[in-house]
Protein backbone atom coordinates (compact mmCIF):
# COMPACT_ATOMS: atom_id res chain seq x y z
CA UNK A 1 0.00 0.00 0.00
CA UNK A 2 2.90 2.33 0.75
CA UNK A 3 4.19 2.12 -2.83
CA UNK A 4 0.81 3.29 -4.09
CA UNK A 5 0.59 6.03 -1.45
CA UNK A 6 4.01 7.36 -2.44
CA UNK A 7 2.60 7.94 -5.91
CA UNK A 8 -0.61 9.58 -4.68
CA UNK A 9 -2.93 6.57 -4.92
CA UNK A 10 -4.90 5.40 -1.89
CA UNK A 11 -5.33 1.64 -1.84
CA UNK A 12 -6.66 -0.42 1.03
CA UNK A 13 -5.92 -3.97 2.08
CA UNK A 14 -9.31 -5.11 0.78
CA UNK A 15 -8.33 -3.81 -2.66
CA UNK A 16 -5.04 -5.73 -2.65
CA UNK A 17 -6.15 -9.13 -1.34
CA UNK A 18 -7.84 -10.29 -4.58
CA UNK A 19 -4.64 -9.40 -6.45
CA UNK A 20 -2.21 -11.33 -4.25
CA UNK A 21 0.04 -13.48 -6.38
CA UNK A 22 -0.27 -11.33 -9.49
CA UNK A 23 2.77 -9.48 -10.88
CA UNK A 24 3.22 -5.90 -9.65
CA UNK A 25 2.46 -4.37 -13.04
CA UNK A 26 -0.89 -6.21 -13.07
CA UNK A 27 -1.75 -4.88 -9.61
CA UNK A 28 -0.87 -1.33 -10.68
CA UNK A 29 -2.96 -1.63 -13.85
CA UNK A 30 -5.98 -2.95 -11.94
CA UNK A 31 -5.89 -0.50 -9.04
CA UNK A 32 -4.48 2.63 -10.68
CA UNK A 33 -4.64 2.39 -14.48
CA UNK A 34 -3.04 5.82 -14.97
CA UNK A 35 -0.09 4.96 -12.76
CA UNK A 36 3.27 4.24 -14.40
CA UNK A 37 3.81 0.52 -13.60
CA UNK A 38 7.60 0.93 -13.59
CA UNK A 39 7.40 3.79 -11.08
CA UNK A 40 5.09 1.72 -8.88
CA UNK A 41 7.42 -1.29 -9.09
CA UNK A 42 10.38 0.87 -8.00
CA UNK A 43 8.44 2.30 -5.05
CA UNK A 44 7.11 -1.11 -4.03
CA UNK A 45 10.61 -2.57 -4.03
CA UNK A 46 11.96 0.31 -1.95
CA UNK A 47 9.40 -0.48 0.73
CA UNK A 48 9.77 -4.24 0.36
CA UNK A 49 13.50 -4.02 1.01
CA UNK A 50 13.27 -1.47 3.85
CA UNK A 51 13.51 -2.20 7.54
CA UNK A 52 9.84 -1.19 7.79
CA UNK A 53 8.73 -3.98 5.44
CA UNK A 54 6.65 -6.75 6.96
CA UNK A 55 8.60 -9.88 7.72
CA UNK A 56 8.34 -12.86 5.40
CA UNK A 57 8.36 -15.95 7.61
CA UNK A 58 8.17 -19.41 6.10
CA UNK A 59 4.63 -20.64 5.60
CA UNK A 60 3.66 -23.27 8.17
CA UNK A 61 4.73 -26.62 6.74
CA UNK A 62 7.13 -25.18 4.14
CA UNK A 63 10.28 -26.75 5.58
CA UNK A 64 8.56 -30.13 5.99
CA UNK A 65 7.26 -29.94 2.41
CA UNK A 66 10.77 -29.33 1.07
CA UNK A 67 12.11 -32.15 3.25
CA UNK A 68 9.47 -34.55 1.90
CA UNK A 69 10.57 -33.84 -1.67
CA UNK A 70 14.25 -34.27 -0.80
CA UNK A 71 13.61 -37.43 1.24
CA UNK A 72 12.25 -39.06 -1.92
CA UNK A 73 15.17 -37.90 -4.06
CA UNK A 74 13.51 -34.86 -5.60
CA UNK A 75 14.77 -31.36 -6.22
CA UNK A 76 13.12 -28.26 -4.80
CA UNK A 77 12.57 -25.41 -7.24
CA UNK A 78 10.83 -22.08 -6.67
CA UNK A 79 9.14 -20.43 -9.65
CA UNK A 80 7.58 -17.09 -8.78
CA UNK A 81 6.05 -13.91 -10.17
CA UNK A 82 8.25 -12.07 -7.69
CA UNK A 83 11.55 -10.77 -9.07
CA UNK A 84 14.26 -13.40 -8.69
CA UNK A 85 16.44 -11.33 -6.35
CA UNK A 86 13.44 -10.79 -4.08
CA UNK A 87 12.69 -14.53 -4.09
CA UNK A 88 16.24 -15.18 -2.90
CA UNK A 89 15.83 -12.56 -0.17
CA UNK A 90 12.50 -14.01 0.96
CA UNK A 91 13.93 -17.54 1.06
CA UNK A 92 16.91 -16.35 3.10
CA UNK A 93 14.66 -14.46 5.52
CA UNK A 94 12.44 -17.52 5.91
CA UNK A 95 15.43 -19.78 6.54
CA UNK A 96 14.73 -21.89 3.46
CA UNK A 97 17.46 -20.77 1.03
CA UNK A 98 19.62 -23.85 1.53
CA UNK A 99 16.68 -26.18 0.93
CA UNK A 100 16.01 -24.86 -2.59
CA UNK A 101 17.97 -26.07 -5.61
CA UNK A 102 16.91 -23.45 -8.15
CA UNK A 103 14.95 -20.20 -8.36
CA UNK A 104 13.17 -18.68 -11.35
CA UNK A 105 11.53 -15.30 -10.86
CA UNK A 106 9.58 -12.72 -12.76
CA UNK A 107 7.21 -15.19 -14.42
CA UNK A 108 3.48 -15.69 -13.97
CA UNK A 109 0.86 -18.29 -14.91
CA UNK A 110 1.74 -19.96 -18.24
CA UNK A 111 5.00 -17.99 -18.21
CA UNK A 112 6.18 -20.31 -15.42
CA UNK A 113 5.83 -23.42 -17.60
CA UNK A 114 9.20 -23.16 -19.43
CA UNK A 115 11.07 -23.00 -16.12
CA UNK A 116 9.09 -25.94 -14.73
CA UNK A 117 9.83 -28.00 -17.84
CA UNK A 118 13.51 -26.98 -17.81
CA UNK A 119 13.79 -28.14 -14.20
CA UNK A 120 11.99 -31.43 -14.91
CA UNK A 121 9.22 -30.68 -12.41
CA UNK A 122 6.46 -33.24 -12.06
CA UNK A 123 4.53 -31.51 -9.24
CA UNK A 124 3.95 -27.78 -8.85
CA UNK A 125 2.52 -26.36 -5.63
CA UNK A 126 0.90 -22.96 -5.44
CA UNK A 127 -1.92 -20.96 -3.93
CA UNK A 128 -3.15 -19.04 -6.95
CA UNK A 129 -5.14 -19.97 -10.09
CA UNK A 130 -2.11 -18.78 -12.08
CA UNK A 131 -0.08 -21.52 -10.40
CA UNK A 132 -2.63 -24.11 -11.52
CA UNK A 133 -2.33 -22.77 -15.08
CA UNK A 134 1.48 -23.02 -14.83
CA UNK A 135 1.29 -26.65 -13.73
CA UNK A 136 -1.20 -27.58 -16.44
CA UNK A 137 0.83 -25.95 -19.24
CA UNK A 138 4.05 -27.57 -17.95
CA UNK A 139 2.44 -31.01 -17.64
CA UNK A 140 2.86 -31.16 -13.85
CA UNK A 141 0.44 -32.28 -11.18
CA UNK A 142 -1.25 -29.09 -9.98
CA UNK A 143 -1.26 -29.06 -6.18
CA UNK A 144 -3.09 -26.04 -4.80
CA UNK A 145 -2.94 -24.87 -1.21
CA UNK A 146 -5.90 -22.80 -0.03
CA UNK A 147 -3.86 -20.42 2.12
CA UNK A 148 -3.70 -17.50 -0.32
CA UNK A 149 -6.32 -15.09 -1.59
CA UNK A 150 -8.14 -17.81 -3.58
CA UNK A 151 -10.39 -20.20 -1.71
CA UNK A 152 -10.44 -23.96 -2.30
CA UNK A 153 -13.43 -23.84 -4.68
CA UNK A 154 -11.70 -21.26 -6.86
CA UNK A 155 -8.57 -23.42 -7.03
CA UNK A 156 -10.65 -26.48 -7.94
CA UNK A 157 -12.44 -24.47 -10.63
CA UNK A 158 -9.04 -23.45 -12.02
CA UNK A 159 -8.28 -27.16 -12.53
CA UNK A 160 -6.13 -28.15 -9.56
CA UNK A 161 -5.53 -31.89 -9.29
CA UNK A 162 -5.67 -31.66 -5.52
CA UNK A 163 -6.47 -28.84 -3.10
CA UNK A 164 -4.88 -28.96 0.33
CA UNK A 165 -6.09 -26.82 3.20
CA UNK A 166 -2.54 -26.02 4.29
CA UNK A 167 0.98 -26.76 3.18
CA UNK A 168 1.29 -28.93 6.28
CA UNK A 169 -0.79 -31.55 4.44
CA UNK A 170 1.67 -31.73 1.53
CA UNK A 171 4.25 -34.23 2.89
CA UNK A 172 1.63 -36.94 3.48
CA UNK A 173 0.05 -36.33 0.06
CA UNK A 174 3.43 -36.32 -1.67
CA UNK A 175 4.61 -39.56 -0.03
CA UNK A 176 1.51 -41.36 -1.27
CA UNK A 177 1.98 -40.05 -4.83
CA UNK A 178 5.72 -40.38 -5.35
CA UNK A 179 7.55 -43.61 -4.71
PDB file of C-alpha atoms in Angstrom:
ATOM      1  CA  UNK A   1       0.000   0.000   0.000  1.00  0.00           C
ATOM      2  CA  UNK A   2       2.899   2.329   0.750  1.00  0.00           C
ATOM      3  CA  UNK A   3       4.194   2.115  -2.830  1.00  0.00           C
ATOM      4  CA  UNK A   4       0.813   3.293  -4.089  1.00  0.00           C
ATOM      5  CA  UNK A   5       0.588   6.034  -1.450  1.00  0.00           C
ATOM      6  CA  UNK A   6       4.014   7.362  -2.440  1.00  0.00           C
ATOM      7  CA  UNK A   7       2.602   7.936  -5.911  1.00  0.00           C
ATOM      8  CA  UNK A   8      -0.607   9.580  -4.682  1.00  0.00           C
ATOM      9  CA  UNK A   9      -2.930   6.571  -4.915  1.00  0.00           C
ATOM     10  CA  UNK A  10      -4.898   5.404  -1.887  1.00  0.00           C
ATOM     11  CA  UNK A  11      -5.330   1.642  -1.840  1.00  0.00           C
ATOM     12  CA  UNK A  12      -6.662  -0.425   1.026  1.00  0.00           C
ATOM     13  CA  UNK A  13      -5.917  -3.972   2.079  1.00  0.00           C
ATOM     14  CA  UNK A  14      -9.314  -5.113   0.783  1.00  0.00           C
ATOM     15  CA  UNK A  15      -8.330  -3.808  -2.664  1.00  0.00           C
ATOM     16  CA  UNK A  16      -5.044  -5.734  -2.655  1.00  0.00           C
ATOM     17  CA  UNK A  17      -6.153  -9.127  -1.343  1.00  0.00           C
ATOM     18  CA  UNK A  18      -7.836 -10.291  -4.583  1.00  0.00           C
ATOM     19  CA  UNK A  19      -4.639  -9.405  -6.447  1.00  0.00           C
ATOM     20  CA  UNK A  20      -2.213 -11.330  -4.248  1.00  0.00           C
ATOM     21  CA  UNK A  21       0.037 -13.481  -6.385  1.00  0.00           C
ATOM     22  CA  UNK A  22      -0.270 -11.333  -9.488  1.00  0.00           C
ATOM     23  CA  UNK A  23       2.767  -9.480 -10.877  1.00  0.00           C
ATOM     24  CA  UNK A  24       3.217  -5.904  -9.648  1.00  0.00           C
ATOM     25  CA  UNK A  25       2.456  -4.374 -13.044  1.00  0.00           C
ATOM     26  CA  UNK A  26      -0.895  -6.206 -13.072  1.00  0.00           C
ATOM     27  CA  UNK A  27      -1.747  -4.876  -9.609  1.00  0.00           C
ATOM     28  CA  UNK A  28      -0.875  -1.332 -10.679  1.00  0.00           C
ATOM     29  CA  UNK A  29      -2.963  -1.629 -13.850  1.00  0.00           C
ATOM     30  CA  UNK A  30      -5.983  -2.952 -11.942  1.00  0.00           C
ATOM     31  CA  UNK A  31      -5.892  -0.500  -9.042  1.00  0.00           C
ATOM     32  CA  UNK A  32      -4.485   2.627 -10.679  1.00  0.00           C
ATOM     33  CA  UNK A  33      -4.637   2.389 -14.479  1.00  0.00           C
ATOM     34  CA  UNK A  34      -3.043   5.820 -14.970  1.00  0.00           C
ATOM     35  CA  UNK A  35      -0.089   4.961 -12.761  1.00  0.00           C
ATOM     36  CA  UNK A  36       3.267   4.237 -14.403  1.00  0.00           C
ATOM     37  CA  UNK A  37       3.810   0.523 -13.599  1.00  0.00           C
ATOM     38  CA  UNK A  38       7.599   0.928 -13.588  1.00  0.00           C
ATOM     39  CA  UNK A  39       7.398   3.789 -11.075  1.00  0.00           C
ATOM     40  CA  UNK A  40       5.095   1.719  -8.879  1.00  0.00           C
ATOM     41  CA  UNK A  41       7.418  -1.292  -9.088  1.00  0.00           C
ATOM     42  CA  UNK A  42      10.379   0.865  -7.999  1.00  0.00           C
ATOM     43  CA  UNK A  43       8.435   2.302  -5.052  1.00  0.00           C
ATOM     44  CA  UNK A  44       7.114  -1.109  -4.031  1.00  0.00           C
ATOM     45  CA  UNK A  45      10.610  -2.569  -4.029  1.00  0.00           C
ATOM     46  CA  UNK A  46      11.961   0.315  -1.955  1.00  0.00           C
ATOM     47  CA  UNK A  47       9.403  -0.475   0.729  1.00  0.00           C
ATOM     48  CA  UNK A  48       9.768  -4.236   0.356  1.00  0.00           C
ATOM     49  CA  UNK A  49      13.499  -4.024   1.014  1.00  0.00           C
ATOM     50  CA  UNK A  50      13.272  -1.473   3.848  1.00  0.00           C
ATOM     51  CA  UNK A  51      13.512  -2.202   7.542  1.00  0.00           C
ATOM     52  CA  UNK A  52       9.842  -1.195   7.786  1.00  0.00           C
ATOM     53  CA  UNK A  53       8.735  -3.979   5.439  1.00  0.00           C
ATOM     54  CA  UNK A  54       6.654  -6.749   6.957  1.00  0.00           C
ATOM     55  CA  UNK A  55       8.603  -9.885   7.725  1.00  0.00           C
ATOM     56  CA  UNK A  56       8.339 -12.857   5.404  1.00  0.00           C
ATOM     57  CA  UNK A  57       8.359 -15.950   7.605  1.00  0.00           C
ATOM     58  CA  UNK A  58       8.166 -19.412   6.102  1.00  0.00           C
ATOM     59  CA  UNK A  59       4.632 -20.642   5.603  1.00  0.00           C
ATOM     60  CA  UNK A  60       3.661 -23.274   8.167  1.00  0.00           C
ATOM     61  CA  UNK A  61       4.731 -26.618   6.739  1.00  0.00           C
ATOM     62  CA  UNK A  62       7.135 -25.179   4.138  1.00  0.00           C
ATOM     63  CA  UNK A  63      10.285 -26.751   5.578  1.00  0.00           C
ATOM     64  CA  UNK A  64       8.561 -30.133   5.990  1.00  0.00           C
ATOM     65  CA  UNK A  65       7.256 -29.944   2.408  1.00  0.00           C
ATOM     66  CA  UNK A  66      10.765 -29.327   1.070  1.00  0.00           C
ATOM     67  CA  UNK A  67      12.113 -32.149   3.254  1.00  0.00           C
ATOM     68  CA  UNK A  68       9.465 -34.549   1.905  1.00  0.00           C
ATOM     69  CA  UNK A  69      10.566 -33.837  -1.672  1.00  0.00           C
ATOM     70  CA  UNK A  70      14.246 -34.267  -0.803  1.00  0.00           C
ATOM     71  CA  UNK A  71      13.605 -37.433   1.237  1.00  0.00           C
ATOM     72  CA  UNK A  72      12.248 -39.062  -1.919  1.00  0.00           C
ATOM     73  CA  UNK A  73      15.166 -37.899  -4.064  1.00  0.00           C
ATOM     74  CA  UNK A  74      13.512 -34.855  -5.598  1.00  0.00           C
ATOM     75  CA  UNK A  75      14.775 -31.358  -6.224  1.00  0.00           C
ATOM     76  CA  UNK A  76      13.119 -28.260  -4.803  1.00  0.00           C
ATOM     77  CA  UNK A  77      12.569 -25.408  -7.238  1.00  0.00           C
ATOM     78  CA  UNK A  78      10.832 -22.080  -6.670  1.00  0.00           C
ATOM     79  CA  UNK A  79       9.142 -20.428  -9.655  1.00  0.00           C
ATOM     80  CA  UNK A  80       7.577 -17.088  -8.779  1.00  0.00           C
ATOM     81  CA  UNK A  81       6.046 -13.913 -10.171  1.00  0.00           C
ATOM     82  CA  UNK A  82       8.249 -12.071  -7.685  1.00  0.00           C
ATOM     83  CA  UNK A  83      11.551 -10.765  -9.070  1.00  0.00           C
ATOM     84  CA  UNK A  84      14.262 -13.400  -8.695  1.00  0.00           C
ATOM     85  CA  UNK A  85      16.441 -11.327  -6.353  1.00  0.00           C
ATOM     86  CA  UNK A  86      13.437 -10.793  -4.076  1.00  0.00           C
ATOM     87  CA  UNK A  87      12.685 -14.533  -4.085  1.00  0.00           C
ATOM     88  CA  UNK A  88      16.244 -15.184  -2.897  1.00  0.00           C
ATOM     89  CA  UNK A  89      15.835 -12.556  -0.166  1.00  0.00           C
ATOM     90  CA  UNK A  90      12.498 -14.012   0.959  1.00  0.00           C
ATOM     91  CA  UNK A  91      13.926 -17.542   1.063  1.00  0.00           C
ATOM     92  CA  UNK A  92      16.913 -16.353   3.103  1.00  0.00           C
ATOM     93  CA  UNK A  93      14.664 -14.464   5.522  1.00  0.00           C
ATOM     94  CA  UNK A  94      12.437 -17.516   5.915  1.00  0.00           C
ATOM     95  CA  UNK A  95      15.431 -19.783   6.543  1.00  0.00           C
ATOM     96  CA  UNK A  96      14.733 -21.887   3.461  1.00  0.00           C
ATOM     97  CA  UNK A  97      17.456 -20.768   1.031  1.00  0.00           C
ATOM     98  CA  UNK A  98      19.625 -23.853   1.534  1.00  0.00           C
ATOM     99  CA  UNK A  99      16.676 -26.180   0.929  1.00  0.00           C
ATOM    100  CA  UNK A 100      16.014 -24.856  -2.589  1.00  0.00           C
ATOM    101  CA  UNK A 101      17.970 -26.071  -5.612  1.00  0.00           C
ATOM    102  CA  UNK A 102      16.912 -23.454  -8.151  1.00  0.00           C
ATOM    103  CA  UNK A 103      14.948 -20.201  -8.358  1.00  0.00           C
ATOM    104  CA  UNK A 104      13.171 -18.678 -11.347  1.00  0.00           C
ATOM    105  CA  UNK A 105      11.531 -15.297 -10.859  1.00  0.00           C
ATOM    106  CA  UNK A 106       9.582 -12.718 -12.757  1.00  0.00           C
ATOM    107  CA  UNK A 107       7.213 -15.195 -14.419  1.00  0.00           C
ATOM    108  CA  UNK A 108       3.484 -15.691 -13.971  1.00  0.00           C
ATOM    109  CA  UNK A 109       0.860 -18.291 -14.911  1.00  0.00           C
ATOM    110  CA  UNK A 110       1.744 -19.964 -18.243  1.00  0.00           C
ATOM    111  CA  UNK A 111       4.999 -17.989 -18.209  1.00  0.00           C
ATOM    112  CA  UNK A 112       6.181 -20.315 -15.424  1.00  0.00           C
ATOM    113  CA  UNK A 113       5.831 -23.422 -17.598  1.00  0.00           C
ATOM    114  CA  UNK A 114       9.196 -23.159 -19.434  1.00  0.00           C
ATOM    115  CA  UNK A 115      11.066 -22.998 -16.118  1.00  0.00           C
ATOM    116  CA  UNK A 116       9.093 -25.937 -14.726  1.00  0.00           C
ATOM    117  CA  UNK A 117       9.831 -28.004 -17.838  1.00  0.00           C
ATOM    118  CA  UNK A 118      13.508 -26.975 -17.810  1.00  0.00           C
ATOM    119  CA  UNK A 119      13.790 -28.142 -14.202  1.00  0.00           C
ATOM    120  CA  UNK A 120      11.986 -31.434 -14.910  1.00  0.00           C
ATOM    121  CA  UNK A 121       9.221 -30.676 -12.406  1.00  0.00           C
ATOM    122  CA  UNK A 122       6.456 -33.237 -12.065  1.00  0.00           C
ATOM    123  CA  UNK A 123       4.535 -31.511  -9.243  1.00  0.00           C
ATOM    124  CA  UNK A 124       3.949 -27.782  -8.851  1.00  0.00           C
ATOM    125  CA  UNK A 125       2.519 -26.365  -5.631  1.00  0.00           C
ATOM    126  CA  UNK A 126       0.898 -22.957  -5.441  1.00  0.00           C
ATOM    127  CA  UNK A 127      -1.917 -20.961  -3.925  1.00  0.00           C
ATOM    128  CA  UNK A 128      -3.151 -19.044  -6.948  1.00  0.00           C
ATOM    129  CA  UNK A 129      -5.138 -19.967 -10.090  1.00  0.00           C
ATOM    130  CA  UNK A 130      -2.110 -18.781 -12.084  1.00  0.00           C
ATOM    131  CA  UNK A 131      -0.083 -21.523 -10.398  1.00  0.00           C
ATOM    132  CA  UNK A 132      -2.626 -24.105 -11.524  1.00  0.00           C
ATOM    133  CA  UNK A 133      -2.327 -22.769 -15.085  1.00  0.00           C
ATOM    134  CA  UNK A 134       1.480 -23.021 -14.831  1.00  0.00           C
ATOM    135  CA  UNK A 135       1.295 -26.652 -13.726  1.00  0.00           C
ATOM    136  CA  UNK A 136      -1.197 -27.577 -16.441  1.00  0.00           C
ATOM    137  CA  UNK A 137       0.832 -25.950 -19.237  1.00  0.00           C
ATOM    138  CA  UNK A 138       4.045 -27.566 -17.946  1.00  0.00           C
ATOM    139  CA  UNK A 139       2.440 -31.010 -17.642  1.00  0.00           C
ATOM    140  CA  UNK A 140       2.860 -31.156 -13.852  1.00  0.00           C
ATOM    141  CA  UNK A 141       0.444 -32.277 -11.180  1.00  0.00           C
ATOM    142  CA  UNK A 142      -1.252 -29.088  -9.979  1.00  0.00           C
ATOM    143  CA  UNK A 143      -1.261 -29.058  -6.181  1.00  0.00           C
ATOM    144  CA  UNK A 144      -3.095 -26.043  -4.804  1.00  0.00           C
ATOM    145  CA  UNK A 145      -2.944 -24.873  -1.213  1.00  0.00           C
ATOM    146  CA  UNK A 146      -5.895 -22.797  -0.028  1.00  0.00           C
ATOM    147  CA  UNK A 147      -3.862 -20.418   2.121  1.00  0.00           C
ATOM    148  CA  UNK A 148      -3.701 -17.498  -0.317  1.00  0.00           C
ATOM    149  CA  UNK A 149      -6.317 -15.090  -1.593  1.00  0.00           C
ATOM    150  CA  UNK A 150      -8.140 -17.806  -3.580  1.00  0.00           C
ATOM    151  CA  UNK A 151     -10.388 -20.198  -1.708  1.00  0.00           C
ATOM    152  CA  UNK A 152     -10.439 -23.959  -2.301  1.00  0.00           C
ATOM    153  CA  UNK A 153     -13.432 -23.844  -4.676  1.00  0.00           C
ATOM    154  CA  UNK A 154     -11.704 -21.262  -6.863  1.00  0.00           C
ATOM    155  CA  UNK A 155      -8.574 -23.416  -7.030  1.00  0.00           C
ATOM    156  CA  UNK A 156     -10.652 -26.482  -7.938  1.00  0.00           C
ATOM    157  CA  UNK A 157     -12.436 -24.471 -10.631  1.00  0.00           C
ATOM    158  CA  UNK A 158      -9.042 -23.454 -12.019  1.00  0.00           C
ATOM    159  CA  UNK A 159      -8.284 -27.160 -12.534  1.00  0.00           C
ATOM    160  CA  UNK A 160      -6.133 -28.148  -9.561  1.00  0.00           C
ATOM    161  CA  UNK A 161      -5.534 -31.895  -9.290  1.00  0.00           C
ATOM    162  CA  UNK A 162      -5.670 -31.663  -5.520  1.00  0.00           C
ATOM    163  CA  UNK A 163      -6.466 -28.844  -3.103  1.00  0.00           C
ATOM    164  CA  UNK A 164      -4.880 -28.962   0.326  1.00  0.00           C
ATOM    165  CA  UNK A 165      -6.095 -26.818   3.196  1.00  0.00           C
ATOM    166  CA  UNK A 166      -2.544 -26.016   4.288  1.00  0.00           C
ATOM    167  CA  UNK A 167       0.985 -26.759   3.180  1.00  0.00           C
ATOM    168  CA  UNK A 168       1.289 -28.930   6.282  1.00  0.00           C
ATOM    169  CA  UNK A 169      -0.789 -31.554   4.438  1.00  0.00           C
ATOM    170  CA  UNK A 170       1.668 -31.726   1.528  1.00  0.00           C
ATOM    171  CA  UNK A 171       4.252 -34.233   2.891  1.00  0.00           C
ATOM    172  CA  UNK A 172       1.630 -36.945   3.480  1.00  0.00           C
ATOM    173  CA  UNK A 173       0.046 -36.334   0.064  1.00  0.00           C
ATOM    174  CA  UNK A 174       3.433 -36.323  -1.670  1.00  0.00           C
ATOM    175  CA  UNK A 175       4.614 -39.559  -0.026  1.00  0.00           C
ATOM    176  CA  UNK A 176       1.513 -41.364  -1.275  1.00  0.00           C
ATOM    177  CA  UNK A 177       1.981 -40.046  -4.830  1.00  0.00           C
ATOM    178  CA  UNK A 178       5.723 -40.378  -5.353  1.00  0.00           C
ATOM    179  CA  UNK A 179       7.555 -43.611  -4.713  1.00  0.00           C
TER     180      UNK A 179
END
